[in-house]
GROMACS .gro file of C-alpha atoms in nm:
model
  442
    1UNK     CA    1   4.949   2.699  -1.151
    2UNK     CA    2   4.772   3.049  -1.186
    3UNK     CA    3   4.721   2.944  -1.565
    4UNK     CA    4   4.523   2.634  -1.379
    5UNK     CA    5   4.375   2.878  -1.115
    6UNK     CA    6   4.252   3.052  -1.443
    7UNK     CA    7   4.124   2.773  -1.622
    8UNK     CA    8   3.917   2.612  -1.348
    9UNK     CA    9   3.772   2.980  -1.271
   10UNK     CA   10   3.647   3.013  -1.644
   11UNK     CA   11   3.477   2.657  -1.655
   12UNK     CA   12   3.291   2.742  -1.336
   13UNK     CA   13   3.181   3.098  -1.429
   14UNK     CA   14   3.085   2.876  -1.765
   15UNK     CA   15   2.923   2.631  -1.619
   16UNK     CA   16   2.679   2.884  -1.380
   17UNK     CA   17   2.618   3.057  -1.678
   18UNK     CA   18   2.483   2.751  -1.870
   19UNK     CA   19   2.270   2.630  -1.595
   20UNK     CA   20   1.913   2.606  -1.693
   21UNK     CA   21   1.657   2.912  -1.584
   22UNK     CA   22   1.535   2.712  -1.311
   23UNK     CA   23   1.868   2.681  -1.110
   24UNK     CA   24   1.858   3.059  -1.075
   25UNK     CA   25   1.494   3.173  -1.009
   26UNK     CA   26   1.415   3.168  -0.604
   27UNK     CA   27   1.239   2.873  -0.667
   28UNK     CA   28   1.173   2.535  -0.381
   29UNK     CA   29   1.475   2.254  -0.423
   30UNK     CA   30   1.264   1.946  -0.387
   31UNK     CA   31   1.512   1.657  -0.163
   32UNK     CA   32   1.457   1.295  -0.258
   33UNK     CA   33   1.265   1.206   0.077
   34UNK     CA   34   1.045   1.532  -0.016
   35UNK     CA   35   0.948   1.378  -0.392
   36UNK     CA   36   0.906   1.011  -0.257
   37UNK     CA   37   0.632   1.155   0.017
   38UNK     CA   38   0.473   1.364  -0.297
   39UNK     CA   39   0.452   1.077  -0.523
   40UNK     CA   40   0.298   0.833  -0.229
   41UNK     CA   41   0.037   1.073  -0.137
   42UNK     CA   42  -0.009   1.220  -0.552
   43UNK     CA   43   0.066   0.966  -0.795
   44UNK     CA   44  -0.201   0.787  -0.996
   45UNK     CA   45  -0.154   0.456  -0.958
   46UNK     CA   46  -0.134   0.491  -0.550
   47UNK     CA   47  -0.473   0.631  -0.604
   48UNK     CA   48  -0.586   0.382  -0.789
   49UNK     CA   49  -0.491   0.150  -0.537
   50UNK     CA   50  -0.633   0.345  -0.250
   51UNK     CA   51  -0.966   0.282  -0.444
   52UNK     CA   52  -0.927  -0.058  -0.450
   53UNK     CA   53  -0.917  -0.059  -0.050
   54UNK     CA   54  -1.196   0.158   0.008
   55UNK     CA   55  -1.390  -0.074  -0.242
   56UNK     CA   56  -1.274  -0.383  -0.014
   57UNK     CA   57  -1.371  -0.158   0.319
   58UNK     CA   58  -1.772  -0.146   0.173
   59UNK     CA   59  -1.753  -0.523   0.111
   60UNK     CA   60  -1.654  -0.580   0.485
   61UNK     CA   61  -1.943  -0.339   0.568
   62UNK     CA   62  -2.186  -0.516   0.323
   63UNK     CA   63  -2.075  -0.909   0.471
   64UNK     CA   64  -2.106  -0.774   0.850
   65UNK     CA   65  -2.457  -0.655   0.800
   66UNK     CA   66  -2.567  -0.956   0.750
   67UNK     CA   67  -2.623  -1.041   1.058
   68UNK     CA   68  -2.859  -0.747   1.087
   69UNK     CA   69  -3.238  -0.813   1.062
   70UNK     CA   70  -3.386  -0.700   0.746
   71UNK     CA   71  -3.673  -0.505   0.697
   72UNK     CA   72  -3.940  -0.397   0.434
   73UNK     CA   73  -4.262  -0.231   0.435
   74UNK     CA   74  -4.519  -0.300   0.111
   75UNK     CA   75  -4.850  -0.136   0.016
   76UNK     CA   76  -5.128  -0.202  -0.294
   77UNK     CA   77  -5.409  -0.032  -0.396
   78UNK     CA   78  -5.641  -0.239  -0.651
   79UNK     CA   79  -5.993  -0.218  -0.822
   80UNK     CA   80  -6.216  -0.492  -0.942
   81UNK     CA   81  -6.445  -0.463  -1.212
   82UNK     CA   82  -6.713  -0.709  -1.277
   83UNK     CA   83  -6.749  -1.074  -1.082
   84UNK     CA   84  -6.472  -1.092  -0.875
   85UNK     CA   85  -6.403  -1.243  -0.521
   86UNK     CA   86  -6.549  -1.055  -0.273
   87UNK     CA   87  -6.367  -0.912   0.057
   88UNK     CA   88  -6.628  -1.002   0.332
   89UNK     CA   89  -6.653  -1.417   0.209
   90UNK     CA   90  -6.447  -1.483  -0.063
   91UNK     CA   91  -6.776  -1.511  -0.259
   92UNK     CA   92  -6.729  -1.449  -0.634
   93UNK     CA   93  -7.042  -1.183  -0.736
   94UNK     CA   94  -7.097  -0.894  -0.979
   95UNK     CA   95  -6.948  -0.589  -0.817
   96UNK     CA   96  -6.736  -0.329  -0.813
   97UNK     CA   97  -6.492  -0.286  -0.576
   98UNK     CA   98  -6.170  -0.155  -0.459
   99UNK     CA   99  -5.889  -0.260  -0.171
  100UNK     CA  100  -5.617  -0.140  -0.026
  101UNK     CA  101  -5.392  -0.373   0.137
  102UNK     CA  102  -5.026  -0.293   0.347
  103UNK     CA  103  -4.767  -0.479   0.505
  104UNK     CA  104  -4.416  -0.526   0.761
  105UNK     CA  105  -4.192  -0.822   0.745
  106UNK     CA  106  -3.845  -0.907   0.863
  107UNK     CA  107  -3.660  -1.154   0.937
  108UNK     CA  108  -3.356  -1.223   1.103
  109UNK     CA  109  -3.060  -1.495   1.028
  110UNK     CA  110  -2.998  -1.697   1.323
  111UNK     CA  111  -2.776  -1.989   1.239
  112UNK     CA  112  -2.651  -2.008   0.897
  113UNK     CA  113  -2.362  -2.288   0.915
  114UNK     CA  114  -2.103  -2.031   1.016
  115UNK     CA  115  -2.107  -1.883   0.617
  116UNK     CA  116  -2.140  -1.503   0.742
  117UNK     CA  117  -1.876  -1.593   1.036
  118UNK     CA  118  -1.603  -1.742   0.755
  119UNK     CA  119  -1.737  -1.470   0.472
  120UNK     CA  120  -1.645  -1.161   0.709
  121UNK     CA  121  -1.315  -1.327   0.801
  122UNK     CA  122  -1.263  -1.362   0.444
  123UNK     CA  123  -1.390  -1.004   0.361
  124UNK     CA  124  -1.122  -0.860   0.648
  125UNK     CA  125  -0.792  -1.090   0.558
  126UNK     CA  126  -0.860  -0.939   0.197
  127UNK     CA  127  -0.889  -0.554   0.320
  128UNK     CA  128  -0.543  -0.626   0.520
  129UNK     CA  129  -0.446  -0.808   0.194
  130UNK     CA  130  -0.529  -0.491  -0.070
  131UNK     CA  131  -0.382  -0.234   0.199
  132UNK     CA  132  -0.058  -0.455   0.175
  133UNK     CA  133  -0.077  -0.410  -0.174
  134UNK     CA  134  -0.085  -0.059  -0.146
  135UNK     CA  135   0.206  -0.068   0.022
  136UNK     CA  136   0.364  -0.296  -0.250
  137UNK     CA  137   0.275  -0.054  -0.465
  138UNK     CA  138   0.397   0.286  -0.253
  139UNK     CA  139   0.731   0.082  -0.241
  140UNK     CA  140   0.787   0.027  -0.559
  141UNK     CA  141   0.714   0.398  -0.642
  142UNK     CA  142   0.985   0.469  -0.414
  143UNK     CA  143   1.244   0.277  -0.610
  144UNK     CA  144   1.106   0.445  -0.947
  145UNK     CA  145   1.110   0.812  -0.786
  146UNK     CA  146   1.448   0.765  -0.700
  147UNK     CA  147   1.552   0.612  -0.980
  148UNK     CA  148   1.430   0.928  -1.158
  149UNK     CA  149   1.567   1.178  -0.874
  150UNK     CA  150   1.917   1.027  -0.927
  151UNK     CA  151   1.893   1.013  -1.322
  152UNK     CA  152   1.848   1.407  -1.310
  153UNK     CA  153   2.106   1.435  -1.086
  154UNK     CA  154   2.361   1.252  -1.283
  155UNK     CA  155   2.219   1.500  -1.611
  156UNK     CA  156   2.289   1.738  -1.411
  157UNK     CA  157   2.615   1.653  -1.361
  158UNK     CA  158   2.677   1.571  -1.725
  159UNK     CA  159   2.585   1.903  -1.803
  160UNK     CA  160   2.857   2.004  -1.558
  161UNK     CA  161   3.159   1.823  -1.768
  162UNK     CA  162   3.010   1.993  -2.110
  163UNK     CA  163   3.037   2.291  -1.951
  164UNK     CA  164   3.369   2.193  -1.834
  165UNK     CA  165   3.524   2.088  -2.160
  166UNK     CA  166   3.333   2.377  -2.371
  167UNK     CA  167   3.483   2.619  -2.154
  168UNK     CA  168   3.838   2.426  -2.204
  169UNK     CA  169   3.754   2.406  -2.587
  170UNK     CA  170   3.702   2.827  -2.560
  171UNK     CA  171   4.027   2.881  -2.339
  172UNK     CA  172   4.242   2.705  -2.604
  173UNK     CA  173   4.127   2.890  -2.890
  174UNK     CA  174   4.224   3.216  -2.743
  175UNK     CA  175   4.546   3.055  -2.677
  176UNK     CA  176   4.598   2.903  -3.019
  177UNK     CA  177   4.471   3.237  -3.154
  178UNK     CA  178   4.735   3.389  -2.947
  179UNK     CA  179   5.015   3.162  -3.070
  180UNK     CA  180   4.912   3.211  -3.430
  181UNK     CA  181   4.964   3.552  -3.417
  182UNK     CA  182   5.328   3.530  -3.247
  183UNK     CA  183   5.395   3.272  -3.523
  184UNK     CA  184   5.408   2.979  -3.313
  185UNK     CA  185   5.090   2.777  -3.434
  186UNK     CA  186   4.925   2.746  -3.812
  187UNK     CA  187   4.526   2.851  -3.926
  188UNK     CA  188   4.474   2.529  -4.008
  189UNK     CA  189   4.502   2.479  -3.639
  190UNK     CA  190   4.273   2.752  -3.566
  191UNK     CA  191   3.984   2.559  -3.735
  192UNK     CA  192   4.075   2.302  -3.596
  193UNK     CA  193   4.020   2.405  -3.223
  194UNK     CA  194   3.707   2.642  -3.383
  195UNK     CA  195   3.573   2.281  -3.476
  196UNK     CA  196   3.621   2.143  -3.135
  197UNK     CA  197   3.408   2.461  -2.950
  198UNK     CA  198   3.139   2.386  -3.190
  199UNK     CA  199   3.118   2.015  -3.114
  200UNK     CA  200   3.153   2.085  -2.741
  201UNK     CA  201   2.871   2.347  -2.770
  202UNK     CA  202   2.625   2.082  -2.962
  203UNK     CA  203   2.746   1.860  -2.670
  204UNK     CA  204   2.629   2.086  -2.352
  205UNK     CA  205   2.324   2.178  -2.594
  206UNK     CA  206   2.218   1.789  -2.582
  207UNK     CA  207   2.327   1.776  -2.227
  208UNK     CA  208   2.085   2.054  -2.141
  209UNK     CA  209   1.820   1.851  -2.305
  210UNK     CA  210   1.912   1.547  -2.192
  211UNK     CA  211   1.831   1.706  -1.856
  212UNK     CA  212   1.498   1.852  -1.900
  213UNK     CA  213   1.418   1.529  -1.987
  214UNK     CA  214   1.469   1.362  -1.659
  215UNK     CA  215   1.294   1.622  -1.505
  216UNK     CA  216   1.000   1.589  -1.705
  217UNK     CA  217   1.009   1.204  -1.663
  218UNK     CA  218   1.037   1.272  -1.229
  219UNK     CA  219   0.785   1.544  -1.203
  220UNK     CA  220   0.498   1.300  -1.425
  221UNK     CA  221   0.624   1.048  -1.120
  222UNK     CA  222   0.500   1.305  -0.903
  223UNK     CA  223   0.200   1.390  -1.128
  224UNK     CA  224   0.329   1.774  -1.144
  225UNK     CA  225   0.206   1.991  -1.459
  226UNK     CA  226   0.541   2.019  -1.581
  227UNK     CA  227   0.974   2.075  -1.527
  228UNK     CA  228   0.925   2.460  -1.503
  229UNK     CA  229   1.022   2.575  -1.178
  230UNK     CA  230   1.131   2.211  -1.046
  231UNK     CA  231   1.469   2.179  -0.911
  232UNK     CA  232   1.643   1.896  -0.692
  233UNK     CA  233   1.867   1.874  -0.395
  234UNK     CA  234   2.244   1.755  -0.430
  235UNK     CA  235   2.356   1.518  -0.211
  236UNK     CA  236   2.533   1.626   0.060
  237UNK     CA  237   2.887   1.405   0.216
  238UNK     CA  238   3.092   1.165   0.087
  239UNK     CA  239   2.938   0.834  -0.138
  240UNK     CA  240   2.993   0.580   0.151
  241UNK     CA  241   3.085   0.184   0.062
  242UNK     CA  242   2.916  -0.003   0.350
  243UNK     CA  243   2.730  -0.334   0.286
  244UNK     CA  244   2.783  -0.493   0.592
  245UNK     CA  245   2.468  -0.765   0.572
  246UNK     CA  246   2.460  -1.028   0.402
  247UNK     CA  247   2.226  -1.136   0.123
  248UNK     CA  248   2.099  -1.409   0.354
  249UNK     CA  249   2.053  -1.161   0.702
  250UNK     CA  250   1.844  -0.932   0.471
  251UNK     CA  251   1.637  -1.158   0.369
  252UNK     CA  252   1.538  -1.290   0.669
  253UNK     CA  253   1.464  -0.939   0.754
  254UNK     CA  254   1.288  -0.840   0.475
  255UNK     CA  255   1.025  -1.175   0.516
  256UNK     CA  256   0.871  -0.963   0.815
  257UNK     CA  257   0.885  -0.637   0.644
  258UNK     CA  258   0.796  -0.617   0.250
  259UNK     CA  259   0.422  -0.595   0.179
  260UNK     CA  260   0.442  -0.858  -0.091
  261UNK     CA  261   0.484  -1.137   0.144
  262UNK     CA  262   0.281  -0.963   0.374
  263UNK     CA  263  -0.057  -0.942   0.078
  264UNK     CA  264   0.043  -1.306   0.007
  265UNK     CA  265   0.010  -1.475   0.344
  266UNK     CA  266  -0.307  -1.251   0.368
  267UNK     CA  267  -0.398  -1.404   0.068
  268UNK     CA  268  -0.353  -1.796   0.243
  269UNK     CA  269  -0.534  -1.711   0.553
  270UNK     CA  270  -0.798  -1.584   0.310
  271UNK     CA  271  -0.820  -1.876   0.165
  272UNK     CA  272  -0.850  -2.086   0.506
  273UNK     CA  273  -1.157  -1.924   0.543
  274UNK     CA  274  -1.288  -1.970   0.192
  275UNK     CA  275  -1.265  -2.322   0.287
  276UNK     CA  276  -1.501  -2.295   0.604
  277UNK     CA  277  -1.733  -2.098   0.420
  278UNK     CA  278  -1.770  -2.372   0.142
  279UNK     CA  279  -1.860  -2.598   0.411
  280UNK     CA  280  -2.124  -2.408   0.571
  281UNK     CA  281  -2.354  -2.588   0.283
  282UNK     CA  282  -2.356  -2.891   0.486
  283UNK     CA  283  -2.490  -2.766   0.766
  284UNK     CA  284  -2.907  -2.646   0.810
  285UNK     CA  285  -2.984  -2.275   0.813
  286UNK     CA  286  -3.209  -2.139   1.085
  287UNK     CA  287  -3.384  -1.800   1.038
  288UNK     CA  288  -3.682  -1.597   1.238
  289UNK     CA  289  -3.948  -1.418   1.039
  290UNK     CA  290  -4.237  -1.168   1.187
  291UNK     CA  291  -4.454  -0.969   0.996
  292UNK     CA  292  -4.788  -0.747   0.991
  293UNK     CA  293  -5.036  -0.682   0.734
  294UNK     CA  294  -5.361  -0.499   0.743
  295UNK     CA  295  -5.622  -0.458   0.425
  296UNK     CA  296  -5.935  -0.230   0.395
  297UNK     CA  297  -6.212  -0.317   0.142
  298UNK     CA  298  -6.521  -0.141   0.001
  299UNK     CA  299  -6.768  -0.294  -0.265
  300UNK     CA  300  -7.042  -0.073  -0.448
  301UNK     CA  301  -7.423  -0.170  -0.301
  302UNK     CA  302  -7.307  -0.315   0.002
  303UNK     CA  303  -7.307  -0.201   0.388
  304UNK     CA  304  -6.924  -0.173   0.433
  305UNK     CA  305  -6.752  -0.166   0.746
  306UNK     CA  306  -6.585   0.201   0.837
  307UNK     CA  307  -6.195   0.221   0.747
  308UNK     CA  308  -6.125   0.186   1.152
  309UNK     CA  309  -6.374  -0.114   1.239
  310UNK     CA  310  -6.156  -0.276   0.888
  311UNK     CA  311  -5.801  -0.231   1.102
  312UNK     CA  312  -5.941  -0.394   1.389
  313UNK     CA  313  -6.089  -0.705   1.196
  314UNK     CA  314  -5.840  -0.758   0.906
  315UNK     CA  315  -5.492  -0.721   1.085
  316UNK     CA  316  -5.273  -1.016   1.088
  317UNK     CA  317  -4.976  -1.068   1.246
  318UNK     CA  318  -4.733  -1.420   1.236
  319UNK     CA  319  -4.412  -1.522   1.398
  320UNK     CA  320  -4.193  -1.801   1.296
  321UNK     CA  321  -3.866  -1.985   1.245
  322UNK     CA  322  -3.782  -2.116   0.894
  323UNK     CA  323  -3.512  -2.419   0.885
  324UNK     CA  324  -3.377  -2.596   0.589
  325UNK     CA  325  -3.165  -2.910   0.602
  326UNK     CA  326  -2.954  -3.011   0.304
  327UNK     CA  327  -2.958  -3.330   0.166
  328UNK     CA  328  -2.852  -3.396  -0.148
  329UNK     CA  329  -2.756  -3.118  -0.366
  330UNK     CA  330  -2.559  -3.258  -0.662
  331UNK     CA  331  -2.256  -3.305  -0.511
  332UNK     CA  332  -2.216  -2.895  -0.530
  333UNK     CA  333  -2.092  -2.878  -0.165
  334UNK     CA  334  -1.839  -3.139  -0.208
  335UNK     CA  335  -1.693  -2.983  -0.495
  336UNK     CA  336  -1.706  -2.614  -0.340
  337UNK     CA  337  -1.474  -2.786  -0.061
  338UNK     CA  338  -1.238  -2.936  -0.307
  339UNK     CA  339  -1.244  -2.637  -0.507
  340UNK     CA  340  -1.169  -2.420  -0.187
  341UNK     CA  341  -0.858  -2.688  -0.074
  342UNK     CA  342  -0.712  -2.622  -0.449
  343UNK     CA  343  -0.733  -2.292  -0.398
  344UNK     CA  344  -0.520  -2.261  -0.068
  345UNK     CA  345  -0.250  -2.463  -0.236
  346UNK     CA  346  -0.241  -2.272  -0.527
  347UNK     CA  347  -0.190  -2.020  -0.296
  348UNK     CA  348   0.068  -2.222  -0.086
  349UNK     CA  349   0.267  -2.233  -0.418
  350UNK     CA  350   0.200  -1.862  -0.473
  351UNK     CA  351   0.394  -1.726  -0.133
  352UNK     CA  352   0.608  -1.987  -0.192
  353UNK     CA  353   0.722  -1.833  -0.553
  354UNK     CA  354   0.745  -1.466  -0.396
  355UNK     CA  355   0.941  -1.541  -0.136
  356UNK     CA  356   1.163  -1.717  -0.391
  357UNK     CA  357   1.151  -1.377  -0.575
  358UNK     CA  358   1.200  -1.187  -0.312
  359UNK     CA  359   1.548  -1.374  -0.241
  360UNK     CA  360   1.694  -1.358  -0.608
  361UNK     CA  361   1.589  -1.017  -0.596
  362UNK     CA  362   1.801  -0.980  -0.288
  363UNK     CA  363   2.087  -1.150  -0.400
  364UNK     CA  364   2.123  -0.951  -0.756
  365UNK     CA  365   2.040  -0.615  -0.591
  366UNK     CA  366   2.356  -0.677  -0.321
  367UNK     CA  367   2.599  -0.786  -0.590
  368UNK     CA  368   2.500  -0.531  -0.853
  369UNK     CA  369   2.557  -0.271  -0.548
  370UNK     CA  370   2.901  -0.463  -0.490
  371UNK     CA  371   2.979  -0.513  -0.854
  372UNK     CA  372   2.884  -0.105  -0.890
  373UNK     CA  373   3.066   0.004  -0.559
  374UNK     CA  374   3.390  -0.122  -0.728
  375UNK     CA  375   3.350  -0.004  -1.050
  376UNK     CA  376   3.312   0.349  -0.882
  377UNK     CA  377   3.614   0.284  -0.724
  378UNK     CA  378   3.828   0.202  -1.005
  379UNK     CA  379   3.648   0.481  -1.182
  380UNK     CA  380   3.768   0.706  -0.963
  381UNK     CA  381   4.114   0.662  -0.959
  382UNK     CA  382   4.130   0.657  -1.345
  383UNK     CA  383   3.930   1.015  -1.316
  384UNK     CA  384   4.202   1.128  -1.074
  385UNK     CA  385   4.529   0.978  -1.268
  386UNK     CA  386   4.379   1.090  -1.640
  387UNK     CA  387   4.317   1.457  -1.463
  388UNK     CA  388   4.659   1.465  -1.346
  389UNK     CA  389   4.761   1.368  -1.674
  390UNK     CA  390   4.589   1.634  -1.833
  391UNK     CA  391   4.733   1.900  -1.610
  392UNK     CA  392   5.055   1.809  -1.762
  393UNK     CA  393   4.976   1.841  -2.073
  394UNK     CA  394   4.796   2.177  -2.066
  395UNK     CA  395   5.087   2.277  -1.908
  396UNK     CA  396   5.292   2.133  -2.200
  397UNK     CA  397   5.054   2.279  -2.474
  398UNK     CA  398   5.114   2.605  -2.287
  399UNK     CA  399   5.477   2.605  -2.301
  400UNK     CA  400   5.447   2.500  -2.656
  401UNK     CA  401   5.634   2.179  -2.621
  402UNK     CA  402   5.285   1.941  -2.711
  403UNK     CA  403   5.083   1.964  -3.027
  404UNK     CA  404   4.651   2.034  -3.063
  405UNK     CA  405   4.657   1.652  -3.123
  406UNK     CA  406   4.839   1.557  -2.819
  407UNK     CA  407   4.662   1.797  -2.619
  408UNK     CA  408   4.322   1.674  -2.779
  409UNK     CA  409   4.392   1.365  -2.692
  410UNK     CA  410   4.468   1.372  -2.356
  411UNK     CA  411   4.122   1.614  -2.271
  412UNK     CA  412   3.951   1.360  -2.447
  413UNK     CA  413   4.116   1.093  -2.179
  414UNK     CA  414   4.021   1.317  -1.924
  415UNK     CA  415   3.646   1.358  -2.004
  416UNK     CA  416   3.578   0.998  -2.093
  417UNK     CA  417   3.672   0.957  -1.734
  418UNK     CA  418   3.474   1.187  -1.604
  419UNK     CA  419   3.182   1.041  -1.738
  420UNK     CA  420   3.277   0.694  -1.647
  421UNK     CA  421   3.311   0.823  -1.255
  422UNK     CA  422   2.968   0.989  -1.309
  423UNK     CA  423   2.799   0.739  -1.472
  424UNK     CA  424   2.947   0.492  -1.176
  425UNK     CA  425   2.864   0.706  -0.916
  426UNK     CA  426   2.536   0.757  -0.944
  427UNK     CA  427   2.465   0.351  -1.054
  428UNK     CA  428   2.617   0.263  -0.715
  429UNK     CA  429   2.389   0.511  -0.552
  430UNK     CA  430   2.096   0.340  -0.704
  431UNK     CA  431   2.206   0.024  -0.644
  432UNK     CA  432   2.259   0.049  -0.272
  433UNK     CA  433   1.934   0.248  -0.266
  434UNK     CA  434   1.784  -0.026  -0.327
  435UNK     CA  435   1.968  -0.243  -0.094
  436UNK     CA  436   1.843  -0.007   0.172
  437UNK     CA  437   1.469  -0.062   0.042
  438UNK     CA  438   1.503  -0.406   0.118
  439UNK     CA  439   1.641  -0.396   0.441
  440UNK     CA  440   1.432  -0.090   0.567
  441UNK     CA  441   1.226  -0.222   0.844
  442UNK     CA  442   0.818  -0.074   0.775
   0.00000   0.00000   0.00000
């Protein structure tokens, strides 16, 4: 037992020693919630869709404003040379002259078929649609973050059981070294075990890299400069077991909660209204105009009028309502309507298919977390029976009474379940992850 006790103490003081730079500096442990937020609020393709809903939010501004009255203000300056028309009574003569002529106008939409009514309901369901999408797009980072977070934590723990079976590897070369100088073991089984160390020290050298690896792959998630510095939290508590809903119960829950259905049936509505705007055409437009203009003329070798008496006599102002009535126009309007109806039911089909998706997605994601729950279990108890077994034969080896092949053979046993458990582990934590993604409630 204090052999054991020995043993154990060795591989840990091993294992700290091994750890990469990071784990020692005084440096921030980053917890999976903390790196989800970072990635949400940092990563590039969020932004990217955070652009995409400001862009919608200035096309809602743009199709509101039209019910605003426009307005413009003009103004020409101009010089004749030779006969031209002249300002006083449009006479045509020989004269120069020069004019300078201004203007306001607006005009104001006041019935237009219900088009700017239909075209800002449109303009809104597809702001609430692209925000959705945002959130799509936030929740799927969340399943890649961690997906990444656990994949450096199961490196980590990789790194762990090199670490583990170099310092083994070390601990039974002294001992074989011992035993070879009482007589009790051959060189040839010196080299042998001196063979071993150096394969188990390539191993926790590829582990260590292995693990830098998925750190650099979770801090680009979370658009960092780089691994140096970045550490994560360990879990803390026991890997619990419970799936207590059902694929069916989730997925009722998850209609009312996951953006993509949400952006779809957005995306119907939408396309409601797209059909009400197409048949606006049918219906006359009504508009106001008003406007006020004002010109001042001068022509060489005649008694002009001063610049003020001009404003008085040559202002104009007109008020009036402008209203067209479609008749025939091709058939356009017809087929804008059809075209509009084909559009809804393509997108009929299209919420249709994703909630479709959404359930097979369901279903695999709760039996892969069942299938992987299991597989952790029975993992488990071949970690804790091949351990055992390896206890007995260190203790053997020790005593002399097993050979460097039996004993091989049996740490070899040993780590291939350890791996197996750790590989297990952190695929069931994954799995129901995502299990709790889908029946999260937004």
């Amino acid at each position: 037992m204090m052999k054991r006790t020995k043993m154990i103490g060795l591989s840990l003081l091993l294992f700290a020693g091994m750890l990469p730079a990071q784990e020692h500096a005084n440096v921030k442990k980053w917890s999976l919630q903390e790196c989800i937020d970072y990635a949400k609020e940092h990563n590039l393709e969020v932004r990217m869709q955070q652009m995409n809903v400001q862009q919608q939010e200035v096309t809602l501004s743009t199709v509101r404003s039209k019910r605003l009255p426009d307005l413009s203000a003009s103004a020409s300056q101009g010089w004749n040379f030779g006969r031209s028309p002249s300002g006083y009574d449009n006479t045509y003569k020989d004269q120069n002259s020069r004019s300078t002529n201004w203007s306001l106008s607006t005009s104001v939409p006041v019935f237009t078929g219900f088009r700017i009514t239909n075209e800002e309901a449109v303009a809104r369901l597809n702001l609430q649609a692209i925000a959705a999408e945002l959130e799509k797009v936030k929740e799927n980072m969340e399943i890649t973050v961690t997906s990444a977070y656990l994949q450096v934590l199961y490196q980590k723990e990789l790194l762990g059981v090199s670490n583990e079976q170099l310092a083994l590897s070390r601990e039974q070369l002294e001992r074989i070294r011992s035993m070879h100088a009482a007589g009790r073991a051959s060189e040839a089984q010196i080299y042998e075990v001196e063979a071993q160390v150096a394969n188990d020290e390539l191993s926790v050298v590829q582990a260590e890299s292995d693990l830098q690896i998925a750190l650099l792959g979770l801090t680009q998630l979370l658009e960092l400069p780089g691994p140096e510095g970045f550490a994560v939290e360990e879990p803390a508590g026991e890997v619990e077991f419970l799936l207590a809903r059902k694929p069916e119960d989730i997925y009722h829950t998850a209609l009312t909660t996951r953006a993509s259905v949400r952006a779809e049936e957005l995306r119907l509505k939408s396309s409601e209204k797209n059909i009400g705007m197409a048949r606006s055409a049918y219906y006359p437009t009504l508009s106001f105009r008003a406007g006020y203009s004002n010109n001042y003329y001068f022509a060489d070798g005649m008694d002009n009028l001063s610049f003020s008496e001009q404003l008085k006599k040559n202002r104009n102002q007109y008020l009036g309502f402008n209203l067209s009535v479609p008749i025939f126009n091709r058939w356009a309007t017809r087929n804008g309507v059809r075209s509009a109806k084909l559009d809804k039911r393509r997108q009929e089909l299209q919420l249709e298919n994703t909630k479709k998706a959404l359930y097979k997605d369901i279903q695999q994601a709760y039996y892969n977390a069942v299938a992987a729950g299991e597989k952790y279990k029975a993992s488990e108890a071949a970690y804790v029976s091949a351990r055992k077994s390896f206890g007995y034969m260190n203790e053997k080896f020790a005593n002399g009474r097993a050979t460097v092949y039996e004993y091989n053979q049996s740490r070899t046993g040993m780590t291939k379940a350890m791996s197996n458990r750790t590989q297990a582990k952190y695929e069931y934590l994954l799995r129901k992850k995502i299990m709790e993604y889908y029946e999260s409630v937004n």
